Tab-separated table of N, CA and C in Angstrom:
chain	number	residue	atom	x	y	z
A	183	MET	N	-3.107	29.989	12.482
A	183	MET	CA	-2.446	30.504	13.655
A	183	MET	C	-2.712	29.654	14.888
A	184	GLY	N	-3.849	29.060	14.945
A	184	GLY	CA	-4.204	28.237	16.088
A	184	GLY	C	-3.254	27.066	16.253
A	185	SER	N	-2.758	26.528	15.152
A	185	SER	CA	-1.860	25.383	15.256
A	185	SER	C	-0.484	25.795	15.777
A	186	LYS	N	-0.017	26.984	15.421
A	186	LYS	CA	1.273	27.443	15.933
A	186	LYS	C	1.206	27.672	17.436
A	187	THR	N	0.106	28.166	17.928
A	187	THR	CA	-0.052	28.400	19.359
A	187	THR	C	0.024	27.084	20.122
A	188	ARG	N	-0.581	26.053	19.584
A	188	ARG	CA	-0.538	24.753	20.244
A	188	ARG	C	0.881	24.189	20.279
A	189	ILE	N	1.621	24.374	19.241
A	189	ILE	CA	2.994	23.880	19.205
A	189	ILE	C	3.828	24.609	20.255
A	190	ILE	N	3.639	25.896	20.411
A	190	ILE	CA	4.373	26.665	21.414
A	190	ILE	C	3.982	26.207	22.812
A	191	ILE	N	2.715	25.926	23.051
A	191	ILE	CA	2.268	25.456	24.360
A	191	ILE	C	2.892	24.097	24.667
A	192	LEU	N	2.930	23.203	23.705
A	192	LEU	CA	3.549	21.897	23.925
A	192	LEU	C	5.038	22.057	24.223
A	193	GLN	N	5.718	22.928	23.551
A	193	GLN	CA	7.130	23.141	23.821
A	193	GLN	C	7.322	23.752	25.204
A	194	MET	N	6.443	24.615	25.613
A	194	MET	CA	6.546	25.224	26.937
A	194	MET	C	6.320	24.174	28.024
A	195	LYS	N	5.376	23.243	27.809
A	195	LYS	CA	5.158	22.166	28.771
A	195	LYS	C	6.417	21.300	28.901
A	196	GLU	N	7.042	21.012	27.785
A	196	GLU	CA	8.266	20.205	27.819
A	196	GLU	C	9.370	20.925	28.580
A	197	ILE	N	9.471	22.212	28.400
A	197	ILE	CA	10.484	22.991	29.126
A	197	ILE	C	10.177	22.982	30.619
A	198	ILE	N	8.919	23.139	30.970
A	198	ILE	CA	8.537	23.124	32.392
A	198	ILE	C	8.816	21.752	32.998
A	199	TYR	N	8.431	20.675	32.297
A	199	TYR	CA	8.712	19.326	32.801
A	199	TYR	C	10.211	19.097	32.960
A	200	THR	N	10.980	19.550	32.005
A	200	THR	CA	12.432	19.386	32.078
A	200	THR	C	13.000	20.134	33.273
A	201	LEU	N	12.542	21.358	33.489
A	201	LEU	CA	13.016	22.126	34.639
A	201	LEU	C	12.633	21.453	35.960
A	202	VAL	N	11.422	20.926	36.037
A	202	VAL	CA	10.990	20.240	37.258
A	202	VAL	C	11.863	19.014	37.510
A	203	PHE	N	12.122	18.215	36.483
A	203	PHE	CA	12.954	17.025	36.664
A	203	PHE	C	14.400	17.374	36.998
A	204	VAL	N	14.915	18.449	36.418
A	204	VAL	CA	16.274	18.883	36.753
A	204	VAL	C	16.335	19.329	38.210
A	205	LEU	N	15.331	20.070	38.663
A	205	LEU	CA	15.302	20.492	40.066
A	205	LEU	C	15.182	19.293	41.009
A	206	LEU	N	14.362	18.323	40.659
A	206	LEU	CA	14.248	17.113	41.480
A	206	LEU	C	15.563	16.335	41.514
A	207	ALA	N	16.235	16.255	40.379
A	207	ALA	CA	17.524	15.560	40.335
A	207	ALA	C	18.555	16.278	41.205
A	208	LEU	N	18.586	17.606	41.136
A	208	LEU	CA	19.513	18.360	41.977
A	208	LEU	C	19.187	18.190	43.458
A	209	LEU	N	17.904	18.166	43.784
A	209	LEU	CA	17.491	17.950	45.166
A	209	LEU	C	17.918	16.564	45.655
A	210	MET	N	17.749	15.563	44.824
A	210	MET	CA	18.153	14.208	45.217
A	210	MET	C	19.666	14.104	45.373
A	211	ILE	N	20.424	14.741	44.520
A	211	ILE	CA	21.887	14.735	44.647
A	211	ILE	C	22.303	15.423	45.938
A	212	PHE	N	21.671	16.543	46.253
A	212	PHE	CA	21.976	17.242	47.502
A	212	PHE	C	21.658	16.367	48.709
A	213	LEU	N	20.494	15.713	48.699
A	213	LEU	CA	20.130	14.829	49.810
A	213	LEU	C	21.086	13.647	49.927
A	214	PHE	N	21.504	13.101	48.809
A	214	PHE	CA	22.467	12.000	48.815
A	214	PHE	C	23.777	12.435	49.461
A	215	ILE	N	24.283	13.575	49.077
A	215	ILE	CA	25.531	14.091	49.655
A	215	ILE	C	25.350	14.365	51.136
A	216	TYR	N	24.240	14.945	51.515
A	216	TYR	CA	23.987	15.258	52.922
A	216	TYR	C	23.898	13.993	53.769
A	217	MET	N	23.179	13.001	53.283
A	217	MET	CA	22.968	11.782	54.072
A	217	MET	C	24.245	10.972	54.240
A	218	PHE	N	25.048	10.854	53.217
A	218	PHE	CA	26.177	9.943	53.278
A	218	PHE	C	27.512	10.599	53.586
A	219	PHE	N	27.660	11.877	53.362
A	219	PHE	CA	28.957	12.497	53.584
A	219	PHE	C	28.968	13.471	54.752
A	220	LEU	N	27.942	14.233	54.935
A	220	LEU	CA	27.950	15.225	56.005
A	220	LEU	C	27.611	14.616	57.353
A	221	LYS	N	26.853	13.551	57.424
A	221	LYS	CA	26.493	12.921	58.692
A	221	LYS	C	27.676	12.209	59.325
A	222	LYS	N	28.619	11.710	58.540
A	222	LYS	CA	29.756	10.978	59.092
A	222	LYS	C	30.612	11.864	59.979
A	223	GLY	N	30.770	13.113	59.639
A	223	GLY	CA	31.555	14.026	60.463
A	223	GLY	C	30.928	14.233	61.823
A	224	ASN	N	29.618	14.308	61.885
A	224	ASN	CA	28.927	14.488	63.155
A	224	ASN	C	29.039	13.255	64.030
A	225	LYS	N	28.996	12.066	63.452
A	225	LYS	CA	29.090	10.838	64.237
A	225	LYS	C	30.470	10.685	64.852
A	226	SER	N	31.510	11.052	64.127
A	226	SER	CA	32.846	10.918	64.691
A	226	SER	C	33.048	11.889	65.845
A	227	ALA	N	32.424	13.046	65.783
A	227	ALA	CA	32.528	13.989	66.893
A	227	ALA	C	31.770	13.475	68.106
A	228	GLU	N	30.646	12.799	67.877
A	228	GLU	CA	29.873	12.265	68.992
A	228	GLU	C	30.579	11.097	69.650
A	229	THR	N	31.214	10.228	68.855
A	229	THR	CA	31.867	9.064	69.433
A	229	THR	C	33.146	9.437	70.161
A	230	ALA	N	33.707	10.591	69.856
A	230	ALA	CA	34.921	11.007	70.543
A	230	ALA	C	34.627	11.427	71.978
A	231	SER	N	33.399	11.855	72.246
A	231	SER	CA	33.052	12.251	73.599
A	231	SER	C	32.802	11.013	74.451
A	232	ALA	N	32.700	11.234	75.749
A	232	ALA	CA	32.489	10.126	76.672
A	232	ALA	C	31.114	9.503	76.442
A	233	PRO	N	31.036	8.176	76.535
A	233	PRO	CA	29.731	7.541	76.352
A	233	PRO	C	28.795	7.873	77.508
A	234	THR	N	27.515	7.898	77.221
A	234	THR	CA	26.539	8.164	78.272
A	234	THR	C	25.764	6.889	78.547
A	235	TYR	N	25.590	6.601	79.814
A	235	TYR	CA	24.901	5.394	80.251
A	235	TYR	C	23.707	5.773	81.106
A	236	THR	N	22.785	4.841	81.214
A	236	THR	CA	21.708	4.960	82.185
A	236	THR	C	22.244	4.394	83.489
A	237	PRO	N	22.315	5.190	84.553
A	237	PRO	CA	22.911	4.703	85.797
A	237	PRO	C	22.195	3.461	86.320
A	238	GLY	N	23.003	2.546	86.840
A	238	GLY	CA	22.425	1.331	87.396
A	238	GLY	C	23.422	0.195	87.414
A	239	VAL	N	22.935	-0.977	87.758
A	239	VAL	CA	23.743	-2.194	87.791
A	239	VAL	C	23.242	-3.094	86.668
A	240	TYR	N	24.145	-3.478	85.782
A	240	TYR	CA	23.802	-4.313	84.638
A	240	TYR	C	24.542	-5.631	84.761
A	241	THR	N	23.849	-6.715	84.467
A	241	THR	CA	24.454	-8.036	84.589
A	241	THR	C	24.521	-8.701	83.230
A	242	THR	N	25.523	-9.521	83.093
A	242	THR	CA	25.684	-10.363	81.916
A	242	THR	C	26.335	-11.650	82.382
A	243	SER	N	26.142	-12.699	81.640
A	243	SER	CA	26.726	-13.962	82.069
A	243	SER	C	27.593	-14.541	80.968
A	244	ILE	N	28.571	-15.313	81.408
A	244	ILE	CA	29.505	-15.997	80.531
A	244	ILE	C	29.373	-17.478	80.847
A	245	LEU	N	29.389	-18.300	79.833
A	245	LEU	CA	29.345	-19.733	80.053
A	245	LEU	C	30.755	-20.280	79.882
A	246	LEU	N	31.360	-20.694	80.976
A	246	LEU	CA	32.702	-21.278	80.956
A	246	LEU	C	32.548	-22.779	81.162
A	247	GLY	N	32.666	-23.508	80.080
A	247	GLY	CA	32.398	-24.936	80.164
A	247	GLY	C	30.920	-25.127	80.418
A	248	GLU	N	30.590	-25.735	81.542
A	248	GLU	CA	29.190	-25.915	81.930
A	248	GLU	C	28.788	-24.971	83.053
A	249	HIS	N	29.695	-24.104	83.471
A	249	HIS	CA	29.455	-23.245	84.623
A	249	HIS	C	29.210	-21.806	84.172
A	250	PRO	N	28.050	-21.253	84.490
A	250	PRO	CA	27.812	-19.842	84.169
A	250	PRO	C	28.491	-18.930	85.195
A	251	VAL	N	29.093	-17.878	84.690
A	251	VAL	CA	29.716	-16.865	85.543
A	251	VAL	C	29.004	-15.549	85.244
A	252	SER	N	28.517	-14.899	86.278
A	252	SER	CA	27.776	-13.656	86.114
A	252	SER	C	28.673	-12.472	86.443
A	253	LEU	N	28.608	-11.447	85.595
A	253	LEU	CA	29.343	-10.203	85.826
A	253	LEU	C	28.337	-9.098	86.111
A	254	GLU	N	28.627	-8.292	87.122
A	254	GLU	CA	27.802	-7.129	87.444
A	254	GLU	C	28.616	-5.876	87.167
A	255	ILE	N	28.092	-5.015	86.306
A	255	ILE	CA	28.765	-3.770	85.955
A	255	ILE	C	27.914	-2.628	86.494
A	256	THR	N	28.509	-1.795	87.349
A	256	THR	CA	27.824	-0.643	87.925
A	256	THR	C	28.322	0.607	87.211
A	257	VAL	N	27.376	1.395	86.665
A	257	VAL	CA	27.750	2.586	85.904
A	257	VAL	C	26.992	3.809	86.396
A	258	ASP	N	27.637	4.974	86.224
A	258	ASP	CA	26.986	6.272	86.373
A	258	ASP	C	26.613	6.741	84.976
A	259	THR	N	26.278	8.003	84.835
A	259	THR	CA	25.890	8.504	83.522
A	259	THR	C	27.044	8.503	82.523
A	260	ASP	N	28.270	8.676	82.989
A	260	ASP	CA	29.398	8.736	82.066
A	260	ASP	C	30.623	7.975	82.562
A	261	HIS	N	30.467	7.108	83.537
A	261	HIS	CA	31.624	6.468	84.145
A	261	HIS	C	31.275	5.058	84.606
A	262	ILE	N	32.215	4.146	84.429
A	262	ILE	CA	32.063	2.785	84.943
A	262	ILE	C	32.618	2.776	86.356
A	263	ASN	N	31.803	2.401	87.317
A	263	ASN	CA	32.221	2.431	88.716
A	263	ASN	C	32.835	1.124	89.192
A	264	ARG	N	32.241	-0.004	88.783
A	264	ARG	CA	32.667	-1.262	89.377
A	264	ARG	C	32.275	-2.411	88.460
A	265	ILE	N	33.128	-3.430	88.422
A	265	ILE	CA	32.819	-4.673	87.720
A	265	ILE	C	33.156	-5.805	88.677
A	266	VAL	N	32.170	-6.638	88.963
A	266	VAL	CA	32.332	-7.710	89.940
A	266	VAL	C	31.793	-8.997	89.336
A	267	SER	N	32.477	-10.107	89.607
A	267	SER	CA	31.959	-11.410	89.193
A	267	SER	C	31.322	-12.093	90.391
A	268	THR	N	30.394	-12.975	90.108
A	268	THR	CA	29.769	-13.731	91.191
A	268	THR	C	30.818	-14.645	91.806
A	269	PRO	N	30.615	-15.060	93.028
A	269	PRO	CA	31.580	-15.991	93.624
A	269	PRO	C	31.737	-17.226	92.737
A	270	LEU	N	32.989	-17.496	92.398
A	270	LEU	CA	33.275	-18.589	91.477
A	270	LEU	C	33.436	-19.903	92.227
A	271	GLU	N	33.004	-20.966	91.601
A	271	GLU	CA	33.213	-22.291	92.172
A	271	GLU	C	34.685	-22.654	92.036
A	272	GLU	N	35.128	-23.585	92.855
A	272	GLU	CA	36.533	-23.988	92.815
A	272	GLU	C	36.892	-24.618	91.483
A	273	SER	N	35.966	-25.324	90.869
A	273	SER	CA	36.260	-25.952	89.580
A	273	SER	C	36.495	-24.898	88.497
A	274	VAL	N	35.785	-23.782	88.569
A	274	VAL	CA	35.971	-22.711	87.584
A	274	VAL	C	37.315	-22.031	87.794
A	275	THR	N	37.670	-21.753	89.041
A	275	THR	CA	38.968	-21.114	89.299
A	275	THR	C	40.115	-22.048	88.961
A	276	ALA	N	39.907	-23.357	89.068
A	276	ALA	CA	40.959	-24.306	88.695
A	276	ALA	C	41.119	-24.377	87.182
A	277	MET	N	40.014	-24.332	86.456
A	277	MET	CA	40.078	-24.418	84.993
A	277	MET	C	40.502	-23.088	84.355
A	278	TYR	N	40.144	-21.983	84.974
A	278	TYR	CA	40.458	-20.652	84.450
A	278	TYR	C	41.172	-19.844	85.534
A	279	PRO	N	42.452	-20.126	85.760
A	279	PRO	CA	43.154	-19.453	86.860
A	279	PRO	C	43.380	-17.960	86.614
A	280	LEU	N	43.364	-17.528	85.371
A	280	LEU	CA	43.622	-16.115	85.066
A	280	LEU	C	42.360	-15.261	85.083
A	281	LEU	N	41.224	-15.868	85.329
A	281	LEU	CA	39.959	-15.140	85.247
A	281	LEU	C	39.894	-13.977	86.228
A	282	GLU	N	40.193	-14.242	87.480
A	282	GLU	CA	40.089	-13.187	88.510
A	282	GLU	C	41.114	-12.075	88.283
A	283	SER	N	42.372	-12.456	88.021
A	283	SER	CA	43.404	-11.424	87.839
A	283	SER	C	43.163	-10.617	86.567
A	284	CYS	N	42.695	-11.273	85.528
A	284	CYS	CA	42.402	-10.569	84.280
A	284	CYS	C	41.228	-9.605	84.472
A	285	LEU	N	40.211	-10.039	85.198
A	285	LEU	CA	39.062	-9.173	85.471
A	285	LEU	C	39.476	-7.969	86.304
A	286	GLU	N	40.371	-8.166	87.259
A	286	GLU	CA	40.856	-7.040	88.069
A	286	GLU	C	41.599	-6.029	87.205
A	287	GLY	N	42.445	-6.525	86.292
A	287	GLY	CA	43.186	-5.625	85.408
A	287	GLY	C	42.275	-4.833	84.490
A	288	ILE	N	41.283	-5.508	83.936
A	288	ILE	CA	40.325	-4.830	83.057
A	288	ILE	C	39.502	-3.820	83.850
A	289	THR	N	39.072	-4.218	85.055
A	289	THR	CA	38.283	-3.320	85.904
A	289	THR	C	39.069	-2.070	86.258
A	290	ASP	N	40.346	-2.232	86.616
A	290	ASP	CA	41.172	-1.070	86.950
A	290	ASP	C	41.259	-0.095	85.779
A	291	GLN	N	41.417	-0.625	84.576
A	291	GLN	CA	41.538	0.246	83.408
A	291	GLN	C	40.211	0.941	83.086
A	292	LEU	N	39.119	0.187	83.127
A	292	LEU	CA	37.827	0.779	82.772
A	292	LEU	C	37.359	1.799	83.801
A	293	THR	N	37.604	1.542	85.082
A	293	THR	CA	37.182	2.506	86.104
A	293	THR	C	38.053	3.755	86.104
A	294	SER	N	39.254	3.655	85.537
A	294	SER	CA	40.098	4.845	85.446
A	294	SER	C	39.779	5.686	84.210
A	295	GLY	N	38.842	5.224	83.374
A	295	GLY	CA	38.390	6.043	82.255
A	295	GLY	C	38.877	5.615	80.893
A	296	ILE	N	39.589	4.517	80.792
A	296	ILE	CA	40.064	4.044	79.493
A	296	ILE	C	38.881	3.431	78.737
A	297	PRO	N	38.686	3.783	77.457
A	297	PRO	CA	37.581	3.200	76.685
A	297	PRO	C	37.754	1.689	76.512
A	298	LEU	N	36.652	1.014	76.291
A	298	LEU	CA	36.644	-0.444	76.202
A	298	LEU	C	37.532	-0.957	75.079
A	299	ASP	N	37.572	-0.257	73.956
A	299	ASP	CA	38.374	-0.731	72.831
A	299	ASP	C	39.865	-0.441	72.986
A	300	GLN	N	40.267	0.274	74.039
A	300	GLN	CA	41.680	0.571	74.263
A	300	GLN	C	42.247	-0.149	75.480
A	301	VAL	N	41.510	-1.103	76.016
A	301	VAL	CA	41.976	-1.861	77.177
A	301	VAL	C	43.102	-2.788	76.729
A	302	THR	N	44.167	-2.821	77.519
A	302	THR	CA	45.301	-3.693	77.218
A	302	THR	C	45.337	-4.845	78.210
A	303	TYR	N	45.937	-5.948	77.777
A	303	TYR	CA	46.044	-7.130	78.629
A	303	TYR	C	47.255	-7.934	78.183
A	304	ASP	N	47.672	-8.859	79.039
A	304	ASP	CA	48.826	-9.704	78.744
A	304	ASP	C	48.489	-10.690	77.632
A	305	ASP	N	49.537	-11.088	76.904
A	305	ASP	CA	49.340	-12.098	75.872
A	305	ASP	C	48.956	-13.445	76.473
A	306	SER	N	49.384	-13.690	77.704
A	306	SER	CA	49.071	-14.969	78.343
A	306	SER	C	47.586	-15.087	78.690
A	307	SER	N	46.894	-13.974	78.815
A	307	SER	CA	45.469	-14.013	79.159
A	307	SER	C	44.603	-13.459	78.032
A	308	GLN	N	45.058	-13.632	76.811
A	308	GLN	CA	44.349	-13.070	75.663
A	308	GLN	C	42.945	-13.667	75.512
A	309	TYR	N	42.816	-14.978	75.622
A	309	TYR	CA	41.511	-15.629	75.465
A	309	TYR	C	40.560	-15.207	76.582
A	310	THR	N	41.050	-15.227	77.797
A	310	THR	CA	40.221	-14.850	78.947
A	310	THR	C	39.784	-13.393	78.835
A	311	ALA	N	40.713	-12.524	78.467
A	311	ALA	CA	40.389	-11.100	78.348
A	311	ALA	C	39.373	-10.853	77.238
A	312	SER	N	39.498	-11.564	76.130
A	312	SER	CA	38.546	-11.348	75.040
A	312	SER	C	37.138	-11.775	75.441
A	313	ILE	N	37.024	-12.868	76.207
A	313	ILE	CA	35.705	-13.297	76.693
A	313	ILE	C	35.127	-12.251	77.643
A	314	LEU	N	35.951	-11.767	78.561
A	314	LEU	CA	35.481	-10.777	79.535
A	314	LEU	C	35.105	-9.463	78.854
A	315	LEU	N	35.932	-9.007	77.919
A	315	LEU	CA	35.650	-7.745	77.234
A	315	LEU	C	34.375	-7.832	76.400
A	316	GLU	N	34.139	-8.973	75.790
A	316	GLU	CA	32.911	-9.146	75.019
A	316	GLU	C	31.687	-9.091	75.930
A	317	ALA	N	31.773	-9.748	77.083
A	317	ALA	CA	30.650	-9.736	78.030
A	317	ALA	C	30.435	-8.338	78.608
A	318	ILE	N	31.517	-7.651	78.934
A	318	ILE	CA	31.400	-6.290	79.463
A	318	ILE	C	30.811	-5.366	78.402
A	319	GLY	N	31.223	-5.555	77.157
A	319	GLY	CA	30.673	-4.756	76.061
A	319	GLY	C	29.173	-4.946	75.906
A	320	LYS	N	28.702	-6.180	76.058
A	320	LYS	CA	27.258	-6.434	75.973
A	320	LYS	C	26.511	-5.719	77.094
A	321	ALA	N	27.076	-5.761	78.298
A	321	ALA	CA	26.417	-5.089	79.423
A	321	ALA	C	26.429	-3.571	79.231
A	322	LEU	N	27.519	-3.033	78.701
A	322	LEU	CA	27.579	-1.589	78.467
A	322	LEU	C	26.637	-1.168	77.344
A	323	ASP	N	26.414	-2.053	76.379
A	323	ASP	CA	25.420	-1.758	75.348
A	323	ASP	C	24.026	-1.660	75.956
A	324	LYS	N	23.746	-2.536	76.919
A	324	LYS	CA	22.461	-2.447	77.625
A	324	LYS	C	22.366	-1.115	78.370
A	325	ALA	N	23.471	-0.709	78.989
A	325	ALA	CA	23.474	0.531	79.769
A	325	ALA	C	23.360	1.760	78.874
A	326	ALA	N	23.864	1.670	77.657
A	326	ALA	CA	23.838	2.814	76.754
A	326	ALA	C	22.466	3.011	76.119
A	327	SER	N	21.686	1.968	76.033
A	327	SER	CA	20.382	2.116	75.366
A	327	SER	C	19.256	2.373	76.330
């Protein structure tokens, strides 16, 4: 009889181990679903709201040829107030005539509340606008963190 009892105990241990591993597998599947599928819905809701910034003046620079151009972006907690470039040298304004007008257009749109990725610009100033938007994006990333 002693040998039958041992066989039953070994079978019971196997059942317990199997149940523990099944529970761990179910827990891991639940965590996998939670981490990769349920979190995405929350992030899209957060990004739809207005971005929050640390109020202040943030600077970034652009290298146009050999001449650095500095941009100052002034932000509140949820709004871009002003974007200003440093006084440009005559050689920079001669080489990049659309820089000032393109910056004014972008500034008008951003200060009116349009998100950075929805800013529109003329096809004639596509290169200039992309440089400015990239620099403004870097400064806003500084303001957001």
